[in-house]
C-alpha cells in the first residue's frame, strides 16, 4: 500500500528504483555485448573483471580494486591494466589461426607480430615477449626507436621481427646486424627509394637481407582509416613500383632476398567483406611475384582486425561484423583458394593485429567531482510586479501547457525567451528580468520533458529537447590525455559506472572532463541501434565517491594523448590474481605538475625562485608577513610536486 503522504511522483520513482537489478544494469550498459566475457556485473551491483591464477578464474570487483588503491593512497584517475586479458587475446588470436589452418587444410604456418606503435609501454612489450613465447609471437617496429626497444626484449629466433616505416642507414644497419645475431628480421620496402640504401648497406656489412615489399592495394578498407590503403595511401608500393623494384632486384642479383609480401588495409576494419577483398588482391600479387622468380614464402596481412566497441556486431565504425575466429577462417580460406588456383604453395602467414590484441587490456577509472543539472526546476519561479509582456507570455505558456499541445508550447517558450534576450540586448529589459524569463523557460521545459516520458512516440522536434535536458557530470580525467580518439575521430568507447548497479540510474548524463574545454566531453555513447547522446547515471552524492570507467582503452590511447591544459599521464596500476585475490603490480605514478611543466621547457627550480622573489617583494611592501611568505611558498612547492589531476 502507498502511504497517503507520498506524492504520485515519489512513488513512481521509488517503484522504478525498486524494480531494478544488477542484471538490468548489465543489459542497459550492454556489458555482455562488448565485454567479451572479460567484464560483467555481480550480484552486489559492481562491475567485475575475470582474472585467472593457478587455481582457476575469479570475477574481481573493480569497485573493490579501486577502494583498495585509495586505501593505499593512489589517486584517481587511474589506468588499470589486466595482463590476463592481454594474454587471453594473444592466445585467442593464435589458436583461432591454428584452428582455421587445420580446418582449411592450409599448408603454411601462422606467426603473429605485435605492432609496437599501438601501445608502446614497456610493460606491454615485456608481457608480449614473455607470454607470446609459446606462440613465437614477434614484434613489428615502425621506426628506429621502436626497433631499439624491440631488440632489447625480443630474442626468440623463431619469432619474426618485421621492420616497417621509413628507414635510414642506422635503422638498416641495426636490422641487418640483428639478423646476423640470429633473429628473424624482415626488412619491408615501404618506398621505392629505400631499396638502394638497403642494398648498399647489405653489401657493406656482408649480410643478405630478408626483404619484404609493402604493397598498396586498390581495395580500400572501410572505416576511419580507409585512406591508409587505397591509391591515396602514402605507404606501400603501387603495382608499377613493385614491378620496378623486382626488375632492380633481378638486375642486381638480389631477387633471391625477396621473401615477403606485406599489406595493411588500415585499422578497425568493421566489414569482413573488405578484409576478404584485401586478402584476395594481395594473394594475387603474391602469386605473381613467385611467377616473377622471387622465392617469397611469407604473406604478412597487416593489422585491421577490429574491436566491437559498441557490442552491436555490425559494420558500424566502432564495431565489426565478425569474430576473431571468423576473421581467421575467412583470411586463411581466401588465401588458400587463390594460391591453389594459381598452383602456388601456401605461404606462411604473419598478421600484425594491434588493436585487437591490446584494447581490452586497459580500463580508465575516474571519480565524478561534481554535477550540474540541466537547469531544470520543478518549482515555479517568481512572478514579479510590472513584468514585461514577454515574461507574462511565458507564464501564460506554462499555465496552458498540456499533453496535447506540447509542441506548440515548446515553440512558444523558445520564441518568448528569445524575444526577452533580444530586449535585453537593446537595453529594453534588465538582467534580472531576463534571468527570470530564462528560469520560467526552464521550468516549462522541465514540465514538457516529464510529459514526454509518458508519450509512446516522441515528436521529431522534441527529440532534440530531450538531449538538451541533460546533467553534466564532471569527471576527474582529461579526454585529450586519456581518450584522444574520442575527440579526434569520434570513436565510441563503452562507458559505465562500476558500482551501484543494483540501483536504477535515473539521470541523463553527459560527461565533461576537467579541462573546461568545450570539446573535453563525452556525449556519444554506445547503443545497440544507434549512437546514444546520453549515458544513464545515478544521483551524485557529494559525500560519497562515484566511479565511472571507460573500457577497451588499451589500443592507441596512451601515447597519442597530449598535454592539453597540462594535465599529464595518469597513475597506472597492473592488476592480476594471486590465490583468488587481486594483486597490484607495476604501479607507475602519473606526472607531477613539475613533470608536465618541464615538458614545455619550464624549470621548476627557476619557477620557485621567481615566485619567491615575488613573495619577498610583497613582504618588503608590507602586503604579507614573512610567515605568510613561508606558507605561500610551501603551497607553491607542494603544488609543483603534486598530481596534475584533482586530488581529494
Ligand atoms: C598501425 C599498424 C598496424 C596495427 O593495426 P591494427 O588495426 O591496430 O591491428 C599494423 N601494421 C601496420 C603497418 C600499421 O601501421
CSV table of N, CA and C in Angstrom, one decimal, residues 336-388:
chain,number,residue,atom,x,y,z
A,336,UNK,N,44.2,-19.5,-49.3
A,336,UNK,CA,44.3,-20.9,-49.8
A,336,UNK,C,43.7,-21.1,-51.2
A,337,UNK,N,42.5,-20.5,-51.4
A,337,UNK,CA,41.8,-20.7,-52.7
A,337,UNK,C,42.6,-20.1,-53.8
A,338,UNK,N,43.1,-18.9,-53.6
A,338,UNK,CA,43.8,-18.2,-54.7
A,338,UNK,C,45.1,-18.8,-55.0
A,339,UNK,N,45.8,-19.3,-54.0
A,339,UNK,CA,47.1,-20.0,-54.2
A,339,UNK,C,46.8,-21.3,-55.0
A,340,UNK,N,45.8,-22.0,-54.5
A,340,UNK,CA,45.5,-23.3,-55.2
A,340,UNK,C,45.2,-23.1,-56.7
A,341,UNK,N,44.4,-22.0,-56.9
A,341,UNK,CA,44.0,-21.7,-58.3
A,341,UNK,C,45.3,-21.4,-59.1
A,342,UNK,N,46.2,-20.7,-58.5
A,342,UNK,CA,47.4,-20.3,-59.2
A,342,UNK,C,48.5,-21.4,-59.2
A,343,UNK,N,48.2,-22.5,-58.5
A,343,UNK,CA,49.2,-23.5,-58.4
A,343,UNK,C,50.5,-23.1,-57.6
A,344,UNK,N,50.3,-22.3,-56.6
A,344,UNK,CA,51.4,-21.7,-55.8
A,344,UNK,C,51.3,-22.3,-54.4
A,345,UNK,N,52.4,-22.7,-53.8
A,345,UNK,CA,52.4,-23.3,-52.5
A,345,UNK,C,51.8,-22.2,-51.5
A,346,UNK,N,51.1,-22.7,-50.5
A,346,UNK,CA,50.5,-21.8,-49.4
A,346,UNK,C,51.7,-21.1,-48.7
A,347,UNK,N,51.6,-19.8,-48.5
A,347,UNK,CA,52.6,-19.1,-47.7
A,347,UNK,C,52.5,-19.3,-46.2
A,348,UNK,N,53.6,-19.0,-45.5
A,348,UNK,CA,53.5,-18.8,-44.1
A,348,UNK,C,52.8,-17.5,-43.9
A,349,UNK,N,52.0,-17.4,-42.9
A,349,UNK,CA,51.2,-16.1,-42.6
A,349,UNK,C,51.8,-15.4,-41.4
A,350,UNK,N,51.8,-14.1,-41.6
A,350,UNK,CA,52.0,-13.2,-40.4
A,350,UNK,C,50.8,-12.3,-40.4
A,351,UNK,N,50.4,-11.9,-39.2
A,351,UNK,CA,49.4,-10.8,-39.1
A,351,UNK,C,49.9,-9.9,-38.0
A,352,UNK,N,49.5,-8.6,-38.2
A,352,UNK,CA,50.1,-7.5,-37.3
A,352,UNK,C,48.9,-6.9,-36.5
A,353,UNK,N,48.0,-7.7,-36.0
A,353,UNK,CA,46.9,-7.1,-35.2
A,353,UNK,C,47.4,-6.4,-34.0
A,354,UNK,N,47.0,-5.2,-33.8
A,354,UNK,CA,47.4,-4.4,-32.6
A,354,UNK,C,46.2,-4.1,-31.8
A,355,UNK,N,45.3,-3.4,-32.3
A,355,UNK,CA,44.1,-3.0,-31.6
A,355,UNK,C,43.4,-4.2,-31.0
A,356,UNK,N,43.2,-5.3,-31.8
A,356,UNK,CA,42.5,-6.5,-31.4
A,356,UNK,C,43.2,-7.1,-30.2
A,357,UNK,N,44.5,-6.9,-30.1
A,357,UNK,CA,45.3,-7.6,-29.1
A,357,UNK,C,45.2,-6.8,-27.8
A,358,UNK,N,45.4,-5.5,-27.8
A,358,UNK,CA,45.6,-4.7,-26.6
A,358,UNK,C,44.4,-3.9,-26.1
A,359,UNK,N,43.3,-3.8,-26.9
A,359,UNK,CA,42.2,-2.9,-26.4
A,359,UNK,C,41.7,-3.3,-25.1
A,360,UNK,N,41.4,-4.6,-24.9
A,360,UNK,CA,40.7,-5.0,-23.6
A,360,UNK,C,41.6,-4.8,-22.4
A,361,UNK,N,42.9,-4.7,-22.6
A,361,UNK,CA,43.9,-4.7,-21.6
A,361,UNK,C,43.7,-3.6,-20.6
A,362,UNK,N,43.3,-2.4,-21.0
A,362,UNK,CA,43.3,-1.3,-20.1
A,362,UNK,C,41.9,-0.7,-19.8
A,363,UNK,N,41.7,-0.2,-18.6
A,363,UNK,CA,40.4,0.4,-18.2
A,363,UNK,C,40.8,1.7,-17.5
A,364,UNK,N,40.2,2.8,-17.9
A,364,UNK,CA,40.4,4.1,-17.3
A,364,UNK,C,39.3,4.3,-16.2
A,365,UNK,N,39.7,4.5,-15.0
A,365,UNK,CA,38.7,4.8,-13.9
A,365,UNK,C,38.9,6.2,-13.4
A,366,UNK,N,37.8,6.9,-13.3
A,366,UNK,CA,37.9,8.2,-12.7
A,366,UNK,C,36.7,8.5,-11.8
A,367,UNK,N,36.8,9.4,-10.9
A,367,UNK,CA,35.7,9.8,-10.0
A,367,UNK,C,35.0,11.0,-10.5
A,368,UNK,N,33.7,11.1,-10.1
A,368,UNK,CA,32.9,12.2,-10.5
A,368,UNK,C,33.2,13.3,-9.5
A,369,UNK,N,33.4,14.5,-9.9
A,369,UNK,CA,33.7,15.6,-9.0
A,369,UNK,C,32.5,16.4,-8.6
A,370,UNK,N,31.6,16.6,-9.6
A,370,UNK,CA,30.5,17.4,-9.4
A,370,UNK,C,29.5,17.2,-10.5
A,371,UNK,N,28.3,17.7,-10.3
A,371,UNK,CA,27.3,17.5,-11.3
A,371,UNK,C,26.5,18.9,-11.5
A,372,UNK,N,26.4,19.4,-12.7
A,372,UNK,CA,25.5,20.5,-12.8
A,372,UNK,C,24.3,20.0,-13.6
A,373,UNK,N,23.2,20.1,-13.0
A,373,UNK,CA,21.9,19.6,-13.6
A,373,UNK,C,21.5,20.5,-14.7
A,374,UNK,N,20.9,20.0,-15.7
A,374,UNK,CA,20.2,20.8,-16.7
A,374,UNK,C,19.4,21.8,-15.8
A,375,UNK,N,19.2,23.0,-16.3
A,375,UNK,CA,18.6,24.0,-15.4
A,375,UNK,C,17.2,23.7,-15.1
A,376,UNK,N,16.9,22.4,-14.9
A,376,UNK,CA,15.5,22.0,-14.7
A,376,UNK,C,15.1,22.4,-13.3
A,377,UNK,N,13.8,22.8,-13.3
A,377,UNK,CA,13.3,23.1,-11.9
A,377,UNK,C,11.8,22.9,-11.9
A,378,UNK,N,11.4,22.1,-10.9
A,378,UNK,CA,10.0,21.8,-10.7
A,378,UNK,C,9.3,23.0,-10.1
A,379,UNK,N,10.1,23.8,-9.4
A,379,UNK,CA,9.4,24.9,-8.7
A,379,UNK,C,9.2,26.1,-9.6
A,380,UNK,N,8.0,26.6,-9.6
A,380,UNK,CA,7.7,27.8,-10.5
A,380,UNK,C,8.4,29.0,-9.9
A,381,UNK,N,9.2,29.7,-10.9
A,381,UNK,CA,9.9,30.9,-10.4
A,381,UNK,C,8.9,32.0,-10.0
A,382,UNK,N,9.4,33.1,-9.5
A,382,UNK,CA,8.6,34.2,-9.0
A,382,UNK,C,7.9,34.9,-10.1
A,383,UNK,N,6.8,35.5,-9.8
A,383,UNK,CA,6.1,36.4,-10.7
A,383,UNK,C,6.2,37.8,-10.3
A,384,UNK,N,7.1,38.6,-10.9
A,384,UNK,CA,7.3,40.0,-10.5
A,384,UNK,C,6.2,40.9,-10.8
A,385,UNK,N,6.2,42.0,-10.1
A,385,UNK,CA,5.3,43.1,-10.4
A,385,UNK,C,5.8,43.8,-11.7
A,386,UNK,N,4.9,44.3,-12.4
A,386,UNK,CA,5.3,45.1,-13.7
A,386,UNK,C,6.2,44.2,-14.6
A,387,UNK,N,5.8,42.9,-14.7
A,387,UNK,CA,6.6,42.1,-15.6
A,387,UNK,C,6.5,42.5,-17.0
A,388,UNK,N,7.6,42.4,-17.8
A,388,UNK,CA,7.4,42.7,-19.2
A,388,UNK,C,6.6,41.7,-19.9
